[in-house]
Coordinates of C-alpha atoms and ligand atoms in Angstrom, one line a residue:
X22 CA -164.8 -84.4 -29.3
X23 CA -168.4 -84.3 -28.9
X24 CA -170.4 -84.8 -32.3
X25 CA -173.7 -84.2 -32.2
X26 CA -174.8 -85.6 -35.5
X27 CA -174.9 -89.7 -34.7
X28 CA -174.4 -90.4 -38.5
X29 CA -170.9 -88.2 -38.4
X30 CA -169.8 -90.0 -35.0
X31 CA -170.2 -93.2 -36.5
X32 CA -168.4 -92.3 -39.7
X33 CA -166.1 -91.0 -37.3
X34 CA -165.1 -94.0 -35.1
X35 CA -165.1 -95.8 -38.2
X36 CA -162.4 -93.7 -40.2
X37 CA -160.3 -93.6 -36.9
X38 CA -160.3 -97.7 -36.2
X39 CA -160.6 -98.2 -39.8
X40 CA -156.8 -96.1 -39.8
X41 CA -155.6 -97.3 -36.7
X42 CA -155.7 -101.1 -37.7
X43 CA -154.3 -100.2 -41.1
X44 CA -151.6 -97.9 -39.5
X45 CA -150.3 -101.0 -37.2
X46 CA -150.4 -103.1 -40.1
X47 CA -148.3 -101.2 -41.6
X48 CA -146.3 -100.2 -38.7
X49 CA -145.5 -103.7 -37.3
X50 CA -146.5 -105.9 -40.8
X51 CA -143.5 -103.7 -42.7
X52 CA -141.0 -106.9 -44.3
X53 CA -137.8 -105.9 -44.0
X54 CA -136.8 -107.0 -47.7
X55 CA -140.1 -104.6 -48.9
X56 CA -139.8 -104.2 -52.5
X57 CA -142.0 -102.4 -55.3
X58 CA -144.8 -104.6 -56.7
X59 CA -145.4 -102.9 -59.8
X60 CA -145.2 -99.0 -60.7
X61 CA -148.5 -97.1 -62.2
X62 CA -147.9 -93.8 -64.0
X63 CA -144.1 -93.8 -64.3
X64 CA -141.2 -95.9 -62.8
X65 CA -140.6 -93.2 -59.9
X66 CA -144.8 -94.2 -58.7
X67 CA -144.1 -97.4 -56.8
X68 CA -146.9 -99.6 -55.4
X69 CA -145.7 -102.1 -52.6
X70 CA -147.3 -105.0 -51.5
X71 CA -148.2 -103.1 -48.3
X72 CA -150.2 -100.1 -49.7
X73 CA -152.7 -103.2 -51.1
X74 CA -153.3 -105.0 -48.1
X75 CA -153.7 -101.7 -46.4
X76 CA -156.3 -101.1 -48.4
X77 CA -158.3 -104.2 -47.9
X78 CA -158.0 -104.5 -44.5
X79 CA -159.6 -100.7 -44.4
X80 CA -162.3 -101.8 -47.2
X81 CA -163.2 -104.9 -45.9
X82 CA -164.0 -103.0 -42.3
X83 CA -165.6 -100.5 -43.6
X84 CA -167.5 -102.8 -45.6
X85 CA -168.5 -104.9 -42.8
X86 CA -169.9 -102.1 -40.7
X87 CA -171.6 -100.0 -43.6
X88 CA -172.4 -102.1 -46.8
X89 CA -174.2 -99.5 -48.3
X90 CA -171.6 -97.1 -48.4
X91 CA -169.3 -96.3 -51.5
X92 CA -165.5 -96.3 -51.9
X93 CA -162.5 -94.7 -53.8
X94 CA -159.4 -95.4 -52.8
X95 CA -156.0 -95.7 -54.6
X96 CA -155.2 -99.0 -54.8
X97 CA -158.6 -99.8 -57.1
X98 CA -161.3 -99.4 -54.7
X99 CA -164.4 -97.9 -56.5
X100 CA -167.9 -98.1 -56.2
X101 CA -170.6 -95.4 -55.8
X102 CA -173.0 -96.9 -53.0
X103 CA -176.6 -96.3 -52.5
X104 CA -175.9 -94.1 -48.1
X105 CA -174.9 -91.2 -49.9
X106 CA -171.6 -91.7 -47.6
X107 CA -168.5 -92.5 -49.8
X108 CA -165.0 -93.3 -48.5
X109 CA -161.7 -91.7 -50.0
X110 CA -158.7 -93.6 -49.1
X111 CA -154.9 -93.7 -49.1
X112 CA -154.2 -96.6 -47.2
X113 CA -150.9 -95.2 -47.4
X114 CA -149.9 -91.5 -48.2
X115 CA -146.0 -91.5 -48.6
X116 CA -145.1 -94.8 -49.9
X117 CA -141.3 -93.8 -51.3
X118 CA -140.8 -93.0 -47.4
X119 CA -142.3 -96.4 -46.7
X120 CA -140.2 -98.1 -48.7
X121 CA -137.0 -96.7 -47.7
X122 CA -138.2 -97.1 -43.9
X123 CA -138.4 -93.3 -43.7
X124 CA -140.7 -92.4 -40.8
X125 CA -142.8 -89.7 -42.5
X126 CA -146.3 -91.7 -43.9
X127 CA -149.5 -92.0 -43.1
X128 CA -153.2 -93.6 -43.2
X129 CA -155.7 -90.9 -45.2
X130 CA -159.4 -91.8 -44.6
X131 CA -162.3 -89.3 -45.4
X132 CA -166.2 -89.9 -45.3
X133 CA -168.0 -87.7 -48.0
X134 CA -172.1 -87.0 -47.9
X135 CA -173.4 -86.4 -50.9
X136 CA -170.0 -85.1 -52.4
X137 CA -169.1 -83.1 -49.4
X138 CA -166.3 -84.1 -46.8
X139 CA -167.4 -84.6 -43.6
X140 CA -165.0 -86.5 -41.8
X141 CA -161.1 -87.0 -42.0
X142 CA -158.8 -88.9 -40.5
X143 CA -155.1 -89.0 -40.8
X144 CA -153.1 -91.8 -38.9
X145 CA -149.2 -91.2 -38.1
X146 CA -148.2 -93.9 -36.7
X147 CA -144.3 -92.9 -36.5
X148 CA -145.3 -90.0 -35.2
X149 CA -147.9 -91.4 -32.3
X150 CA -150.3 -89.0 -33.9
X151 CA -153.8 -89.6 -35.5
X152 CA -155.4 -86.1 -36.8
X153 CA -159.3 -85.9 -36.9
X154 CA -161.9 -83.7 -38.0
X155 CA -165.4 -83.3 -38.5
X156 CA -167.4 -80.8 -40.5
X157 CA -168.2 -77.8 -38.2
X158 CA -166.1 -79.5 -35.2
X159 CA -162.9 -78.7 -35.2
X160 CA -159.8 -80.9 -35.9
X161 CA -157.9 -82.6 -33.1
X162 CA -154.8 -84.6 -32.5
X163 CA -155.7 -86.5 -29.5
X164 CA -157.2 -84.6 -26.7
X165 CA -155.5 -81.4 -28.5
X166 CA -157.3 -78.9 -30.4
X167 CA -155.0 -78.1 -34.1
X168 CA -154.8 -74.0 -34.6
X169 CA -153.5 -73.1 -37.8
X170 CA -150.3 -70.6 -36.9
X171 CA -151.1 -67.0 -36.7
X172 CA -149.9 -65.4 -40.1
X173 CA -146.3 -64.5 -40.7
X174 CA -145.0 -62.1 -43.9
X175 CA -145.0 -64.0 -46.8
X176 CA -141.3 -64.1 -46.6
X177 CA -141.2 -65.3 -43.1
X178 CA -143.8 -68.5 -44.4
X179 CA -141.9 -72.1 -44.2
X180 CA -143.9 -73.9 -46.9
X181 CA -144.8 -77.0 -47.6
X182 CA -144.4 -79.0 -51.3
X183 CA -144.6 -81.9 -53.2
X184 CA -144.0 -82.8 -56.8
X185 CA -146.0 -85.6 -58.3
X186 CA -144.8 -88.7 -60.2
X187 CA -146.1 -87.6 -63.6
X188 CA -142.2 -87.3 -64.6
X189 CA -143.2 -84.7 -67.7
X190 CA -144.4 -82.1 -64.8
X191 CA -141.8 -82.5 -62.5
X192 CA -138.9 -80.0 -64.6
X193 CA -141.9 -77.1 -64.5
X194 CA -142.5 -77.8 -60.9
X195 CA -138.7 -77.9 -59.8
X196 CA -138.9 -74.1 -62.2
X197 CA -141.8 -73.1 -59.4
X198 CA -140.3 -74.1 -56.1
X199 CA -136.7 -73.1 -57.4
X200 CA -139.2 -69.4 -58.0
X201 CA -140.7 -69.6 -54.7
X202 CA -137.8 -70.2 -52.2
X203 CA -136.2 -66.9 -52.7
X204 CA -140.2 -65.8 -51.8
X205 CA -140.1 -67.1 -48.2
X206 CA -138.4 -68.6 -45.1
X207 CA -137.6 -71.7 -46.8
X208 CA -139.5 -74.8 -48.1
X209 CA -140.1 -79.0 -47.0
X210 CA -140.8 -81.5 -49.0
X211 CA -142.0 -83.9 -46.5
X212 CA -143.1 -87.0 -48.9
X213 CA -146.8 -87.1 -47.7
X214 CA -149.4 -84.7 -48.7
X215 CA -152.0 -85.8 -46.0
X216 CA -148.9 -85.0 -43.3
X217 CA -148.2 -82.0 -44.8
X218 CA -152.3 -80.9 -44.8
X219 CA -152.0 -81.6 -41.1
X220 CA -148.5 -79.8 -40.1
X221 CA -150.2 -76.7 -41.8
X222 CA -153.4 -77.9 -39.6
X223 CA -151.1 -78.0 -36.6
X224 CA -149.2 -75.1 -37.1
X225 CA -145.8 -76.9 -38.3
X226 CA -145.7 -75.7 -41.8
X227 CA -147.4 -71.8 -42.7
X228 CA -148.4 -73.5 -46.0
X229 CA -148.3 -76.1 -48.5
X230 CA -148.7 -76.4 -52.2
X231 CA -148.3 -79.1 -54.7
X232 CA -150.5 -79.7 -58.3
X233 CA -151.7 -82.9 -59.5
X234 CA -152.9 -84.3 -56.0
X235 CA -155.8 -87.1 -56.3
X236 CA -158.7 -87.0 -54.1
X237 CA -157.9 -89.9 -51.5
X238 CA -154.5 -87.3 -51.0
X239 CA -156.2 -84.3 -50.4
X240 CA -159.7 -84.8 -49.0
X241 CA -159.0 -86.0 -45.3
X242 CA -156.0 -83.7 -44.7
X243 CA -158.0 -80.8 -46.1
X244 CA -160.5 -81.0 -43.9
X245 CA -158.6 -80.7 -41.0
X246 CA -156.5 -78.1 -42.6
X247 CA -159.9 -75.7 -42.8
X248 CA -161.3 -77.1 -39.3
X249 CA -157.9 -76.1 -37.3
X250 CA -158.9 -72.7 -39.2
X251 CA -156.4 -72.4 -42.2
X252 CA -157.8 -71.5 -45.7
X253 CA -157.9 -74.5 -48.2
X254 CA -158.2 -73.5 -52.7
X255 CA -156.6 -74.1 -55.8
X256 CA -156.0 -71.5 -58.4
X257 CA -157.9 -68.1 -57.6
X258 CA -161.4 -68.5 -56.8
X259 CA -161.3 -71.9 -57.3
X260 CA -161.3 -75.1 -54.2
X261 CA -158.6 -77.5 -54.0
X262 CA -158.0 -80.2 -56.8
X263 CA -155.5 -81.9 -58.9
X264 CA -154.7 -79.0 -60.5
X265 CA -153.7 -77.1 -57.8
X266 CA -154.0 -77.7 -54.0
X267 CA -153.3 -74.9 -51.2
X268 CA -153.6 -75.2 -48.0
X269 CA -152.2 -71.8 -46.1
X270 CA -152.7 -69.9 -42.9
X271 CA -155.5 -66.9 -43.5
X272 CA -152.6 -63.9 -44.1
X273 CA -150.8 -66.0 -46.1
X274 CA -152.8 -67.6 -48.1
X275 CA -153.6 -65.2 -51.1
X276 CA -150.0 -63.9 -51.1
X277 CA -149.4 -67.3 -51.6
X278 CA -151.8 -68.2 -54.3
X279 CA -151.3 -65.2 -56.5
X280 CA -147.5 -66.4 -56.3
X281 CA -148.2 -69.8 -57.3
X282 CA -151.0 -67.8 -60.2
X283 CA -148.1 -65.9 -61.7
X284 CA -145.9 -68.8 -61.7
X285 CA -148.3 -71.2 -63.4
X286 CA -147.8 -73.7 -60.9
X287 CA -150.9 -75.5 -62.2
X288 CA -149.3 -75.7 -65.7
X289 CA -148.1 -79.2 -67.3
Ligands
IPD309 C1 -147.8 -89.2 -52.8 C2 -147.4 -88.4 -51.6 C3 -146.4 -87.3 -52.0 C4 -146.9 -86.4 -53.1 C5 -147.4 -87.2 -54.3 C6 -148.4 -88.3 -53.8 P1 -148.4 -91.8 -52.3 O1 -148.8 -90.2 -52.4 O2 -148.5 -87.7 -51.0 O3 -146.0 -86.5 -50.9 O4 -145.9 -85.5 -53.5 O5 -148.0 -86.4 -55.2 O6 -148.7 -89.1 -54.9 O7 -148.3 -92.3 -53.7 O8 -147.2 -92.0 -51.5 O9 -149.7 -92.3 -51.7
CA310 CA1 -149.2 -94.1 -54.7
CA311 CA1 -151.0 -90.4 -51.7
CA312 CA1 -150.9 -94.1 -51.4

């Protein structure tokens, strides 16, 4: 890729080394005896040692290159900076997979300027894939160039899901998907939301959906999502958030969303 702003290709080889020594840490550092080392907003939203050590190995090299800069991540990171560049991370974005050695997790690193995403990166290391974009440049895998997949019907969409580990939601959003499978080709839940961002990005899913994302989720895959040319929002007229996150190929993508409207996917 050739990025003419020298601020985004710093951020830029930063995010992807920063994700691609955390994604062999996690790759080759995985214990085989991994276990859960505490749980955060319910018993099913498992923390292992792992995700932490991810997330200070991608901290502390950020850090080291750009001490100005602020951070967010998951795992506690938080602090505002005085660049204007902060970080959103999750050091690692499927960690139920992780634990039960299930291949489908990855590394979720985005650079924000002044509040805006400007870079994403999303490292798969069981996949051999690292996604990349940068604001205005497109979004890559690789030498490849990621093209959202031309619109099918609605009914012809395989889409995307997730359901959060808030355990009050997850009966309401069992009602939705249960209300949207009869809608379309069929659904995945795939057990990382930055992988799902980037199937959509790559043409592997039509679409994906899922309320109560956080940030360090959502802002890395999004941007790739939008760069490979699919539409990113939340409820109608509104972007992408915890409350509701979309991410859809151009035809689908309203049909989609007033679905999900009706639906009240965003509801508690
Ligand atoms: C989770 C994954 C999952 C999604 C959950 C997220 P984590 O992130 O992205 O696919 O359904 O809402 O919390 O906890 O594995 O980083
Ligand atoms: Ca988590
Ligand atoms: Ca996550
Ligand atoms: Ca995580």
């Amino acid at each position: 890729t050739d990025v003419t702003d020298p601020l985004l290709a710093e951020l830029l080889d930063l995010g992807l080394e920063a994700a691609r020594r955390a994604g062999a840490l996690l790759r080759d550092g995985r214990p085989d005896d991994l276990t859960v080392a505490k749980t955060k907003t319910s018993p099913i939203d498992v923390v292992t040692e792992m995700d932490i050590a991810a997330e200070k190995l991608i901290t502390g090299f950020l850090a080291e290159h750009r001490p100005q800069d602020g951070f967010l991540g998951e795992e506690g990171a938080s602090s505002p900076g005085t660049s204007g560049i902060r970080w959103v991370i999750d050091p690692l974005d499927g960690t139920v997979n992780y634990l039960y050695g299930r291949p489908t997790w990855a590394v979720s690193i985005a650079a924000e300027r002044d509040g805006e995403t400007v870079v994403g990166v999303v490292e798969a290391p069981m996949r051999g894939e690292t996604y990349r974009a940068v604001l205005g440049g497109g979004a890559y895998a690789g030498e490849r160039r990621l093209a959202a997949r031309p619109s099918p019907e609605l009914d012809q969409a395989l889409v995307g899901t997730g359901f959060g580990y808030i355990q009050s939601r997850r009966a309401h959003q069992a009602d939705v998907a249960q209300r949207v499978i009869p809608r379309v080709r069929d659904i995945r839940r795939g057990g990382s939301a930055a992988i799902d961002l980037c199937d959509v990005a790559a043409g592997r899913l039509d679409a994906y959906y899922e309320r109560g994302l956080n940030p360090w989720d959502l802002a890395a895959g999004a941007l790739i999502a939008r760069e490979a040319g699919a539409l990113t929002g939340g409820r109608p007229g509104e972007p992408e958030s915890g409350e509701l996150t979309l991410a859809a190929s151009p035809g689908v993508f309203a049909l989609l969303q007033e679905l999900l409207e009706e639906l009240g996917a965003w509801h508690d």
